[in-house]
Amino acid sequence: MKYNLISRLSIRIFQIKQHLRRLKILYPVGLCLLGVHYPVFSEEPIKPIPETVEVDFEKVELGKRLFNDTLLSKDNTVSCASCHNLATGGDDDRPVSVGIDGKEGPINAPTVFNSGLNFKQFWDGRASTLADQVDGPIQNEVEMGSIWPEIVAKLYKNDFYSKEFKKIYPQEGISRNTVRDAIAEFEKTLITPNSPFDLWLRGSKNAINTQQKRGYELFKSYGCTSCHQGTNVGGNMFQVFGVLNSYFLERGNITEADMGRYNITGNPSDKHAFKVPSLRMAAHTAPYFHDGSAKTLREAVDVMFKFQLGREAPDQDKDDIVEFIKSLAGTYTAVTK
Amino acid sequence: MNNTTQLNKGILLIALLFAGAAILLFMQSANKSAGVYSEGASTIRKIQTLDANWSVEAMKVRTNPLADFDLLSAFAPEVGTLKEKLSGLLAVEDELSENLGDDINAYISNLNAKEEQLERFKSGYAIIRNSERYLPLAANNIVQLSQNAKQYEIADEVSGLSNEMREYMAAPSESHRARLRLLLTDFSERSIHFDSALSDGVSNFVSHGNVLLDESISTEKLFREATSDKTREEAEILVRALSSTGAVADKEKQNYLYGALGALLASIIAGIAMIIKRKSADPSSDLKRDGDFEDGDNLFVDHDEVGAEVGDTIATDKSVIENVDIVDSVTHYCSSTKTSDVSNQIFAGLISDDLMEIVRKIEAEKERDADLSGYAVDAALSDKTEDSYQHISRIAKKLSSYATNAVEENKEWVNINDVIREVATPESQHNGATVRVKFGDIPHIIASPTELKCLFKNLVHNAVSSVRSDEEQELVVEIETQTLEGQIAVTITDNGAGVDSEKRKNITKLFKTDGNTPLDFSLPSSNYLAKRYGGKLLLNSIPNKGTAVRVLLPENSELAGVAV
């Protein structure tokens, strides 16, 4: 009885909406052919890290032990954890890594935290999966300098491993494949959910402070999110370092590692292209960049403005962005049964 | 009595003997891996689905400047696993003919190419969308600085350049690019003499301009290549080739004697099955009683039911406007496609029908509501909604004229029996159904053969795909053409599980919205087409007995092909 114009109209609008929804099957096609930009999406470009992952707990335990075991290196001095210290942000806090015999590597060690959320592994993306990645450090002469047959033999001689592998991998036992699998399974658990920023995204209004909120708005409006977005705030594409100004011309002394993805594809347009790093743990992973050249987060942000955005910004804005980046770091909780 | 038991025992004995033979045959064929073919085909099917979704995701990213790239990046590893599996199958070399092997390799490398194209598209698009946003800001900055310094000609120059860049981005071309490149270089060279703030500003502007000039054409090209149908079409061809080669290879390997035995065995078992099942297999003639049919239209229209949910879902202006945009783009899309795609046309007709129905209802409502003018009304809201209505009714008309006029398909004299023959033959291979056709003596009509094919193919396909009421049951589909009271009647009956009236509501919903799965337009399309020819679609269904769909079309050729 009490229907007025508005409520009647609302009903009709709703009906039209229902009908129009059918059309959504076609709209990406239509829009795309037309080149229409469709600015209705209101979602945030950054998504929270999931709070849990599904893993096989026994493999995780085994992988954790392997990750921390120096047995995997040629002279039993270096473990994965030597360069990826979980207590200090999942990296080694050095510009470039130091492996067996104190040898220096060519490149900065990224954090292992959240690396399972990256679309590819390594700065140049040469490994597609965590399991493939393991071959890298193990066989690298300056990192762990081992070869698989040696490792498999060493693990067989160890009572703990020979028992555990038999139990967890009854078909295959100890092999390159199963060692990689166990380590990768452990690495999957190295996530850092519930950062202040994620809590804020999930609706807790005071999880980050005003400066960080401002920093986030600036991070978006300056266009950092063009490259650093998604769950990992990075880690889902390659970009040339120095899109708008030549970083390497200014820094000089170009090394092979500086060539980035070009080393893998040989494609000239990939010169100096790197996987855009995740900023999730950036609060704890100084120094920054593949060459470890920026000592502080603030320096890194300066460089980004100059070379990736090709512009300057007031100090205050940069400080706010740094504070925002700090709010991205969550906490790692060891996964147990 | 006794005789039949003995007969049955005899049949049983024979069946057992043949079963023994079958086991032998089976053991013989066990070491032949015909599975390679079916496994290959099903792997390719899976890739094909992912491939399609991958392209859709790319389109979403491409149309949303704020989108993140997580999902777009997640397809490659999934497709990768399947590609590996496919390569693994290839390793069983002697099982695959050389040609097929080459084709599969080519397919895999095209998938790799797609991955790389999308990878590069991501990188390019990320900086394009960034510079696209920055360019006008950089231009504004220069305008401001140069006006402050009273260098108005610089302000003019940069505004001009900025506008021209915008035009270029709307329709990038090589010649325009070359021209702009020169202008930017020139601007940047001259800027050395400007004061330092201004010169910095120009170099910022020029950098972003160059990013756009460098990236937009190539990124657009990558995008088009990556989202083309190429790999999906290849997949289609490969699946067909794998299935038929699989079948041929199987045959070749079977020795003739085993083949004959197998066939005999199969026919005897089929014979037994036929004796037992004969009765229940016939679609019930109850289904075809005239009075029981329901008009197809009633199935698809439930506009009024929706109102019930309105209480907690009052639509906002924004949602209406959003959707108006969507309709707009579809209209453009429909009318801008060069190929005269009948399914597009049908789709447009379907939607416009629905929209028109709503528009008519709204008009009626509004007339009634005019009497209620004493109530307090939010004027702004009602103005906006009024605007939206106007818009939607315009669109409905546009779509409808597109559906009826835009594509002038050649109409010719068609005999529906021929159409049925053409659609029934391939369908009879599906789902293990038996398709029987009874051709009546019916007159030719003037119609588009493609549309008629579409009309009946949908219906036959539905019947053949219907669910059996129990697993053992033989699915029989009968198609009958006849003249009934001066109309051509095509009745398609199946003996599947049928649909009860409660479920029928859900059928209706299926054609409506359901968030994720692609919607099935087959029944509404056929209904629409029948109406387009001045006829109608009727449906009758009895749970556990089956479903009958009857299409009535006027014999009178004058009426045929008249748009609704």
Tab-separated table of N, CA and C in Angstrom, chain A residues 1-6 8-38 40-41 43-45 47 119-120 220-223 225-227 229-232 236-239 243-245 265 267 269-270 308-311, chain B residues 56 59 62-64 66 68-70 73 115-116 119-120 122-123 125-127 129-130 133-134 204 207-208 211 223 303-304 306-307 310 313-315 319-320 322-323 325-327 329-330 332-333 347 351 354-355 358 362 365 368-369 372 375-378 381 385 389 392 511-513 519 521:
chain	number	residue	atom	x	y	z
A	1	MET	N	0.827	-1.202	0.000
A	1	MET	CA	0.000	0.000	0.000
A	1	MET	C	0.865	1.258	0.000
A	2	LYS	N	1.978	1.130	0.732
A	2	LYS	CA	2.761	2.339	0.965
A	2	LYS	C	3.797	2.593	-0.118
A	3	TYR	N	3.654	1.919	-1.207
A	3	TYR	CA	4.623	2.138	-2.282
A	3	TYR	C	4.574	3.572	-2.756
A	4	ASN	N	5.674	4.216	-2.735
A	4	ASN	CA	5.717	5.494	-3.422
A	4	ASN	C	6.556	5.342	-4.670
A	5	LEU	N	6.706	6.382	-5.343
A	5	LEU	CA	7.417	6.324	-6.616
A	5	LEU	C	8.807	5.702	-6.464
A	6	ILE	N	9.512	6.188	-5.430
A	6	ILE	CA	10.885	5.738	-5.270
A	6	ILE	C	10.971	4.228	-5.128
A	8	ARG	N	8.920	1.937	-5.941
A	8	ARG	CA	8.565	1.241	-7.178
A	8	ARG	C	9.712	1.312	-8.179
A	9	LEU	N	10.267	2.485	-8.269
A	9	LEU	CA	11.374	2.636	-9.209
A	9	LEU	C	12.554	1.770	-8.805
A	10	SER	N	12.800	1.708	-7.497
A	10	SER	CA	13.929	0.897	-7.039
A	10	SER	C	13.759	-0.544	-7.464
A	11	ILE	N	12.528	-1.011	-7.349
A	11	ILE	CA	12.270	-2.388	-7.747
A	11	ILE	C	12.635	-2.573	-9.215
A	12	ARG	N	12.224	-1.624	-10.004
A	12	ARG	CA	12.499	-1.750	-11.435
A	12	ARG	C	13.997	-1.687	-11.719
A	13	ILE	N	14.655	-0.790	-11.008
A	13	ILE	CA	16.100	-0.695	-11.220
A	13	ILE	C	16.743	-2.016	-10.884
A	14	PHE	N	16.300	-2.584	-9.790
A	14	PHE	CA	16.884	-3.861	-9.394
A	14	PHE	C	16.667	-4.912	-10.471
A	15	GLN	N	15.458	-4.888	-11.020
A	15	GLN	CA	15.180	-5.867	-12.072
A	15	GLN	C	16.071	-5.654	-13.283
A	16	ILE	N	16.207	-4.406	-13.643
A	16	ILE	CA	17.067	-4.129	-14.796
A	16	ILE	C	18.470	-4.604	-14.508
A	17	LYS	N	18.886	-4.347	-13.305
A	17	LYS	CA	20.224	-4.765	-12.914
A	17	LYS	C	20.388	-6.265	-13.084
A	18	GLN	N	19.380	-6.999	-12.583
A	18	GLN	CA	19.419	-8.460	-12.721
A	18	GLN	C	19.605	-8.850	-14.176
A	19	HIS	N	18.854	-8.191	-15.023
A	19	HIS	CA	18.910	-8.553	-16.432
A	19	HIS	C	20.224	-8.161	-17.068
A	20	LEU	N	20.682	-6.996	-16.658
A	20	LEU	CA	21.918	-6.516	-17.262
A	20	LEU	C	23.095	-7.365	-16.851
A	21	ARG	N	22.959	-7.998	-15.702
A	21	ARG	CA	24.083	-8.782	-15.229
A	21	ARG	C	24.451	-9.859	-16.232
A	22	ARG	N	23.455	-10.338	-16.956
A	22	ARG	CA	23.750	-11.320	-17.996
A	22	ARG	C	24.808	-10.831	-18.960
A	23	LEU	N	24.720	-9.551	-19.207
A	23	LEU	CA	25.594	-8.992	-20.222
A	23	LEU	C	27.050	-9.026	-19.820
A	24	LYS	N	27.276	-9.217	-18.530
A	24	LYS	CA	28.658	-9.150	-18.063
A	24	LYS	C	29.538	-10.197	-18.708
A	25	ILE	N	28.949	-11.260	-19.186
A	25	ILE	CA	29.768	-12.271	-19.865
A	25	ILE	C	30.487	-11.622	-21.022
A	26	LEU	N	29.815	-10.708	-21.659
A	26	LEU	CA	30.403	-10.138	-22.858
A	26	LEU	C	31.212	-8.886	-22.594
A	27	TYR	N	31.030	-8.280	-21.420
A	27	TYR	CA	31.574	-6.935	-21.367
A	27	TYR	C	33.087	-6.820	-21.466
A	28	PRO	N	33.828	-7.812	-20.925
A	28	PRO	CA	35.262	-7.647	-21.140
A	28	PRO	C	35.598	-7.647	-22.620
A	29	VAL	N	34.910	-8.458	-23.382
A	29	VAL	CA	35.183	-8.547	-24.805
A	29	VAL	C	34.833	-7.222	-25.461
A	30	GLY	N	33.645	-6.749	-25.159
A	30	GLY	CA	33.176	-5.520	-25.762
A	30	GLY	C	34.093	-4.361	-25.429
A	31	LEU	N	34.401	-4.246	-24.155
A	31	LEU	CA	35.220	-3.130	-23.717
A	31	LEU	C	36.579	-3.176	-24.349
A	32	CYS	N	37.062	-4.398	-24.435
A	32	CYS	CA	38.407	-4.555	-24.887
A	32	CYS	C	38.511	-4.211	-26.359
A	33	LEU	N	37.536	-4.655	-27.130
A	33	LEU	CA	37.587	-4.332	-28.553
A	33	LEU	C	37.475	-2.831	-28.769
A	34	LEU	N	36.729	-2.217	-27.881
A	34	LEU	CA	36.527	-0.787	-28.050
A	34	LEU	C	37.660	0.029	-27.465
A	35	GLY	N	38.505	-0.652	-26.688
A	35	GLY	CA	39.551	0.082	-26.002
A	35	GLY	C	38.987	1.024	-24.967
A	36	VAL	N	37.832	0.683	-24.435
A	36	VAL	CA	37.213	1.559	-23.446
A	36	VAL	C	37.890	1.345	-22.095
A	37	HIS	N	38.237	2.426	-21.451
A	37	HIS	CA	38.720	2.271	-20.085
A	37	HIS	C	37.531	2.363	-19.168
A	38	TYR	N	37.474	1.468	-18.239
A	38	TYR	CA	36.254	1.298	-17.497
A	38	TYR	C	36.515	1.511	-16.024
A	40	VAL	N	35.210	1.757	-13.071
A	40	VAL	CA	34.215	1.584	-12.026
A	40	VAL	C	34.760	0.808	-10.830
A	41	PHE	N	35.904	0.128	-11.042
A	41	PHE	CA	36.418	-0.761	-10.015
A	41	PHE	C	36.898	0.028	-8.815
A	43	GLU	N	38.180	-1.582	-5.996
A	43	GLU	CA	38.979	-2.387	-5.076
A	43	GLU	C	40.385	-1.811	-4.925
A	44	GLU	N	41.045	-2.190	-3.841
A	44	GLU	CA	42.401	-1.705	-3.583
A	44	GLU	C	43.387	-2.515	-4.435
A	45	PRO	N	44.482	-1.873	-4.838
A	45	PRO	CA	45.465	-2.615	-5.648
A	45	PRO	C	46.314	-3.588	-4.825
A	47	LYS	N	46.314	-6.619	-1.898
A	47	LYS	CA	45.438	-7.582	-1.220
A	47	LYS	C	46.168	-8.160	-0.011
A	119	PHE	N	55.671	-14.487	-8.575
A	119	PHE	CA	55.311	-15.286	-9.752
A	119	PHE	C	56.478	-16.086	-10.281
A	120	LYS	N	57.693	-15.626	-10.028
A	120	LYS	CA	58.876	-16.390	-10.411
A	120	LYS	C	59.929	-16.156	-9.339
A	220	LYS	N	49.839	5.177	-3.936
A	220	LYS	CA	48.933	4.945	-5.060
A	220	LYS	C	48.992	6.102	-6.051
A	221	SER	N	48.926	7.326	-5.509
A	221	SER	CA	48.762	8.442	-6.443
A	221	SER	C	50.055	8.750	-7.197
A	222	TYR	N	51.211	8.476	-6.602
A	222	TYR	CA	52.450	8.665	-7.364
A	222	TYR	C	52.645	7.548	-8.386
A	223	GLY	N	51.866	6.476	-8.263
A	223	GLY	CA	51.972	5.423	-9.281
A	223	GLY	C	52.936	4.312	-8.929
A	225	THR	N	52.077	1.855	-7.378
A	225	THR	CA	51.270	0.649	-7.554
A	225	THR	C	51.220	0.172	-9.002
A	226	SER	N	51.708	0.983	-9.947
A	226	SER	CA	51.788	0.448	-11.309
A	226	SER	C	52.611	-0.837	-11.281
A	227	CYS	N	53.689	-0.805	-10.533
A	227	CYS	CA	54.598	-1.951	-10.511
A	227	CYS	C	54.500	-2.751	-9.208
A	229	GLN	N	52.177	-4.010	-6.771
A	229	GLN	CA	50.789	-4.225	-6.339
A	229	GLN	C	50.519	-5.718	-6.178
A	230	GLY	N	49.268	-6.059	-5.886
A	230	GLY	CA	48.924	-7.459	-5.646
A	230	GLY	C	49.225	-7.834	-4.204
A	231	THR	N	49.058	-9.103	-3.891
A	231	THR	CA	49.252	-9.563	-2.523
A	231	THR	C	50.643	-9.255	-2.003
A	232	ASN	N	51.634	-9.390	-2.882
A	232	ASN	CA	53.009	-9.249	-2.414
A	232	ASN	C	53.552	-7.829	-2.603
A	236	ASN	N	55.069	-9.688	-9.240
A	236	ASN	CA	54.234	-10.290	-10.273
A	236	ASN	C	54.526	-9.788	-11.685
A	237	MET	N	55.675	-9.152	-11.875
A	237	MET	CA	56.056	-8.772	-13.249
A	237	MET	C	57.535	-8.398	-13.289
A	238	PHE	N	58.031	-8.239	-14.516
A	238	PHE	CA	59.386	-7.734	-14.697
A	238	PHE	C	59.315	-6.269	-15.107
A	239	GLN	N	60.317	-5.492	-14.694
A	239	GLN	CA	60.404	-4.110	-15.157
A	239	GLN	C	61.864	-3.732	-15.308
A	243	VAL	N	63.342	3.043	-15.835
A	243	VAL	CA	62.384	3.232	-16.921
A	243	VAL	C	62.511	4.645	-17.485
A	244	LEU	N	62.671	5.614	-16.602
A	244	LEU	CA	62.612	6.994	-17.057
A	244	LEU	C	63.950	7.727	-17.041
A	245	ASN	N	64.914	7.174	-16.350
A	245	ASN	CA	66.260	7.739	-16.404
A	245	ASN	C	67.203	6.552	-16.291
A	265	THR	N	66.880	-14.324	-21.443
A	265	THR	CA	66.144	-14.355	-22.717
A	265	THR	C	67.007	-13.913	-23.902
A	267	ASN	N	66.962	-11.169	-25.079
A	267	ASN	CA	66.169	-10.172	-25.795
A	267	ASN	C	66.604	-8.761	-25.353
A	269	SER	N	65.303	-5.972	-25.253
A	269	SER	CA	64.388	-5.167	-24.441
A	269	SER	C	64.385	-5.633	-22.981
A	270	ASP	N	65.044	-6.769	-22.706
A	270	ASP	CA	65.114	-7.238	-21.323
A	270	ASP	C	66.379	-6.786	-20.606
A	308	GLN	N	62.314	5.315	-11.704
A	308	GLN	CA	61.129	4.595	-12.153
A	308	GLN	C	59.972	5.540	-12.458
A	309	LEU	N	59.909	6.642	-11.732
A	309	LEU	CA	58.806	7.570	-11.975
A	309	LEU	C	59.258	8.814	-12.718
A	310	GLY	N	60.561	9.035	-12.724
A	310	GLY	CA	61.079	10.189	-13.430
A	310	GLY	C	60.591	11.499	-12.854
A	311	ARG	N	60.526	11.595	-11.536
A	311	ARG	CA	60.076	12.860	-10.965
A	311	ARG	C	60.586	13.031	-9.542
B	56	VAL	N	40.579	-13.709	-20.819
B	56	VAL	CA	39.577	-12.853	-20.184
B	56	VAL	C	40.220	-12.035	-19.075
B	59	MET	N	42.041	-9.224	-20.479
B	59	MET	CA	41.123	-8.161	-20.884
B	59	MET	C	40.690	-7.344	-19.682
B	62	ARG	N	43.454	-5.098	-18.724
B	62	ARG	CA	43.625	-4.100	-19.769
B	62	ARG	C	42.599	-2.978	-19.659
B	63	THR	N	41.434	-3.294	-19.059
B	63	THR	CA	40.399	-2.275	-18.995
B	63	THR	C	40.299	-1.637	-17.619
B	64	ASN	N	41.153	-2.051	-16.698
B	64	ASN	CA	41.073	-1.500	-15.354
B	64	ASN	C	42.429	-0.961	-14.927
B	66	LEU	N	43.496	0.162	-12.374
B	66	LEU	CA	43.921	-0.104	-11.002
B	66	LEU	C	44.128	-1.592	-10.733
B	68	ASP	N	45.367	-5.360	-10.177
B	68	ASP	CA	46.660	-5.963	-9.870
B	68	ASP	C	46.879	-7.155	-10.807
B	69	PHE	N	48.134	-7.602	-10.865
B	69	PHE	CA	48.485	-8.612	-11.876
B	69	PHE	C	48.614	-10.016	-11.294
B	70	ASP	N	48.175	-10.208	-10.051
B	70	ASP	CA	48.369	-11.522	-9.424
B	70	ASP	C	47.704	-12.628	-10.220
B	73	SER	N	49.118	-13.440	-13.530
B	73	SER	CA	50.393	-14.148	-13.454
B	73	SER	C	50.216	-15.600	-13.035
B	115	GLU	N	52.436	-16.932	-23.341
B	115	GLU	CA	52.914	-16.589	-22.002
B	115	GLU	C	53.886	-15.406	-22.077
B	116	GLU	N	54.794	-15.493	-23.039
B	116	GLU	CA	55.771	-14.413	-23.137
B	116	GLU	C	55.107	-13.091	-23.541
B	119	GLU	N	53.506	-11.690	-20.575
B	119	GLU	CA	54.537	-11.210	-19.664
B	119	GLU	C	54.953	-9.802	-20.089
B	120	ARG	N	55.209	-9.644	-21.386
B	120	ARG	CA	55.647	-8.347	-21.894
B	120	ARG	C	54.506	-7.334	-21.888
B	122	LYS	N	52.233	-7.191	-19.626
B	122	LYS	CA	52.148	-6.698	-18.251
B	122	LYS	C	53.147	-5.577	-18.025
B	123	SER	N	54.401	-5.830	-18.393
B	123	SER	CA	55.435	-4.828	-18.140
B	123	SER	C	55.116	-3.534	-18.882
B	125	TYR	N	52.180	-2.486	-20.130
B	125	TYR	CA	50.937	-1.839	-19.725
B	125	TYR	C	51.097	-1.119	-18.379
B	126	ALA	N	51.911	-1.719	-17.488
B	126	ALA	CA	52.107	-1.101	-16.175
B	126	ALA	C	52.677	0.302	-16.323
B	127	ILE	N	53.672	0.445	-17.189
B	127	ILE	CA	54.251	1.787	-17.283
B	127	ILE	C	53.415	2.696	-18.175
B	129	ARG	N	50.109	2.783	-18.199
B	129	ARG	CA	49.035	3.359	-17.405
B	129	ARG	C	49.578	4.383	-16.425
B	130	ASN	N	50.834	4.214	-16.062
B	130	ASN	CA	51.467	5.177	-15.185
B	130	ASN	C	51.735	6.504	-15.918
B	133	ARG	N	48.821	8.601	-16.854
B	133	ARG	CA	48.291	9.446	-15.797
B	133	ARG	C	49.178	10.670	-15.560
B	134	TYR	N	50.508	10.454	-15.739
B	134	TYR	CA	51.436	11.523	-15.399
B	134	TYR	C	51.536	12.622	-16.426
B	204	ASN	N	60.762	15.838	-17.575
B	204	ASN	CA	59.785	14.898	-17.012
B	204	ASN	C	58.660	14.616	-18.009
B	207	SER	N	59.990	12.527	-20.862
B	207	SER	CA	60.215	11.123	-20.499
B	207	SER	C	58.914	10.344	-20.576
B	208	HIS	N	57.857	10.902	-19.976
B	208	HIS	CA	56.590	10.167	-19.996
B	208	HIS	C	56.048	10.057	-21.411
B	211	VAL	N	57.853	7.271	-23.069
B	211	VAL	CA	57.369	5.954	-22.631
B	211	VAL	C	56.121	5.586	-23.438
B	223	PHE	N	49.118	-7.456	-26.795
B	223	PHE	CA	47.843	-7.793	-26.186
B	223	PHE	C	46.945	-8.494	-27.196
B	303	HIS	N	9.903	-11.570	-14.248
B	303	HIS	CA	10.223	-10.228	-13.769
B	303	HIS	C	9.634	-9.935	-12.396
B	304	ASP	N	8.443	-10.440	-12.163
B	304	ASP	CA	7.788	-10.025	-10.929
B	304	ASP	C	8.348	-10.713	-9.695
B	306	VAL	N	11.296	-11.041	-8.916
B	306	VAL	CA	12.478	-10.355	-8.432
B	306	VAL	C	12.146	-9.362	-7.333
B	307	GLY	N	10.998	-8.750	-7.453
B	307	GLY	CA	10.599	-7.723	-6.502
B	307	GLY	C	10.706	-8.161	-5.060
B	310	VAL	N	13.718	-7.194	-3.100
B	310	VAL	CA	14.151	-5.822	-3.166
B	310	VAL	C	14.450	-5.191	-1.809
B	313	THR	N	17.956	-4.913	-1.061
B	313	THR	CA	18.871	-4.632	-2.167
B	313	THR	C	18.394	-3.432	-2.958
B	314	ILE	N	18.193	-2.354	-2.268
B	314	ILE	CA	17.790	-1.163	-3.019
B	314	ILE	C	18.963	-0.725	-3.881
B	315	ALA	N	18.721	-0.694	-5.151
B	315	ALA	CA	19.806	-0.354	-6.058
B	315	ALA	C	20.169	1.114	-5.921
B	319	SER	N	24.813	1.973	-9.311
B	319	SER	CA	24.758	0.667	-9.957
B	319	SER	C	24.012	0.740	-11.273
B	320	VAL	N	23.027	1.598	-11.317
B	320	VAL	CA	22.303	1.736	-12.580
B	320	VAL	C	23.216	2.321	-13.632
B	322	GLU	N	26.416	2.336	-13.742
B	322	GLU	CA	27.416	1.327	-14.105
B	322	GLU	C	26.890	0.419	-15.194
B	323	ASN	N	25.698	-0.076	-14.941
B	323	ASN	CA	25.176	-1.060	-15.859
B	323	ASN	C	24.801	-0.452	-17.192
B	325	ASP	N	26.507	1.724	-18.619
B	325	ASP	CA	27.758	1.707	-19.371
B	325	ASP	C	27.995	0.356	-20.006
B	326	ILE	N	27.701	-0.675	-19.249
B	326	ILE	CA	27.937	-2.011	-19.775
B	326	ILE	C	27.089	-2.253	-21.015
B	327	VAL	N	25.826	-1.921	-20.907
B	327	VAL	CA	24.948	-2.131	-22.050
B	327	VAL	C	25.454	-1.351	-23.237
B	329	SER	N	28.468	-0.572	-23.992
B	329	SER	CA	29.606	-1.179	-24.676
B	329	SER	C	29.183	-2.409	-25.450
B	330	VAL	N	28.212	-3.136	-24.915
B	330	VAL	CA	27.772	-4.307	-25.657
B	330	VAL	C	27.094	-3.885	-26.952
B	332	HIS	N	27.698	-1.236	-28.667
B	332	HIS	CA	28.776	-0.884	-29.585
B	332	HIS	C	29.401	-2.120	-30.153
B	333	TYR	N	29.671	-3.026	-29.251
B	333	TYR	CA	30.363	-4.240	-29.643
B	333	TYR	C	29.571	-4.978	-30.704
B	347	PHE	N	21.645	-13.013	-29.705
B	347	PHE	CA	21.879	-12.584	-28.334
B	347	PHE	C	21.312	-11.177	-28.116
B	351	ILE	N	18.270	-10.044	-25.498
B	351	ILE	CA	18.412	-9.036	-24.464
B	351	ILE	C	17.429	-7.892	-24.710
B	354	ASP	N	13.987	-8.656	-23.578
B	354	ASP	CA	13.868	-8.575	-22.132
B	354	ASP	C	13.795	-7.131	-21.669
B	355	LEU	N	14.705	-6.330	-22.219
B	355	LEU	CA	14.733	-4.934	-21.814
B	355	LEU	C	13.418	-4.242	-22.157
B	358	ILE	N	10.719	-4.945	-19.774
B	358	ILE	CA	10.848	-4.161	-18.543
B	358	ILE	C	10.449	-2.714	-18.786
B	362	ILE	N	7.718	-0.605	-16.801
B	362	ILE	CA	8.027	0.624	-16.080
B	362	ILE	C	7.089	1.737	-16.521
B	365	GLU	N	3.890	1.370	-14.870
B	365	GLU	CA	4.007	1.729	-13.457
B	365	GLU	C	4.021	3.243	-13.274
B	368	ARG	N	0.752	4.821	-13.463
B	368	ARG	CA	-0.012	4.656	-12.229
B	368	ARG	C	0.543	5.551	-11.121
B	369	ASP	N	1.875	5.631	-11.065
B	369	ASP	CA	2.500	6.396	-9.993
B	369	ASP	C	2.239	7.889	-10.081
B	372	LEU	N	0.250	9.207	-7.495
B	372	LEU	CA	0.736	9.219	-6.117
B	372	LEU	C	1.568	10.452	-5.819
B	375	TYR	N	3.063	11.995	-2.422
B	375	TYR	CA	4.107	11.493	-1.533
B	375	TYR	C	5.395	12.275	-1.686
B	376	ALA	N	6.147	12.295	-0.592
B	376	ALA	CA	7.452	12.956	-0.664
B	376	ALA	C	8.363	12.142	-1.569
B	377	VAL	N	8.984	12.832	-2.477
B	377	VAL	CA	9.810	12.124	-3.442
B	377	VAL	C	11.172	12.786	-3.509
B	378	ASP	N	12.216	11.968	-3.505
B	378	ASP	CA	13.557	12.517	-3.645
B	378	ASP	C	13.761	12.899	-5.106
B	381	LEU	N	16.994	11.800	-7.011
B	381	LEU	CA	17.046	10.380	-7.335
B	381	LEU	C	16.109	10.053	-8.484
B	385	THR	N	17.060	8.368	-12.048
B	385	THR	CA	16.517	7.090	-12.504
B	385	THR	C	15.755	7.291	-13.803
B	389	TYR	N	16.335	5.309	-17.270
B	389	TYR	CA	15.302	4.620	-18.048
B	389	TYR	C	15.338	5.007	-19.502
B	392	ILE	N	18.136	3.367	-21.083
B	392	ILE	CA	17.970	1.935	-21.284
B	392	ILE	C	16.961	1.651	-22.383
B	511	PHE	N	18.926	-19.552	-16.818
B	511	PHE	CA	19.108	-18.627	-17.934
B	511	PHE	C	19.271	-17.212	-17.431
B	512	LYS	N	18.934	-17.060	-16.168
B	512	LYS	CA	19.135	-15.739	-15.601
B	512	LYS	C	20.538	-15.683	-15.048
B	513	THR	N	20.717	-14.982	-13.931
B	513	THR	CA	22.095	-14.783	-13.521
B	513	THR	C	22.507	-15.857	-12.548
B	519	LEU	N	26.452	-18.436	-18.816
B	519	LEU	CA	25.037	-18.735	-18.822
B	519	LEU	C	24.657	-19.499	-20.066
B	521	PHE	N	22.247	-19.937	-22.975
B	521	PHE	CA	21.236	-19.187	-23.691
B	521	PHE	C	20.467	-20.052	-24.665
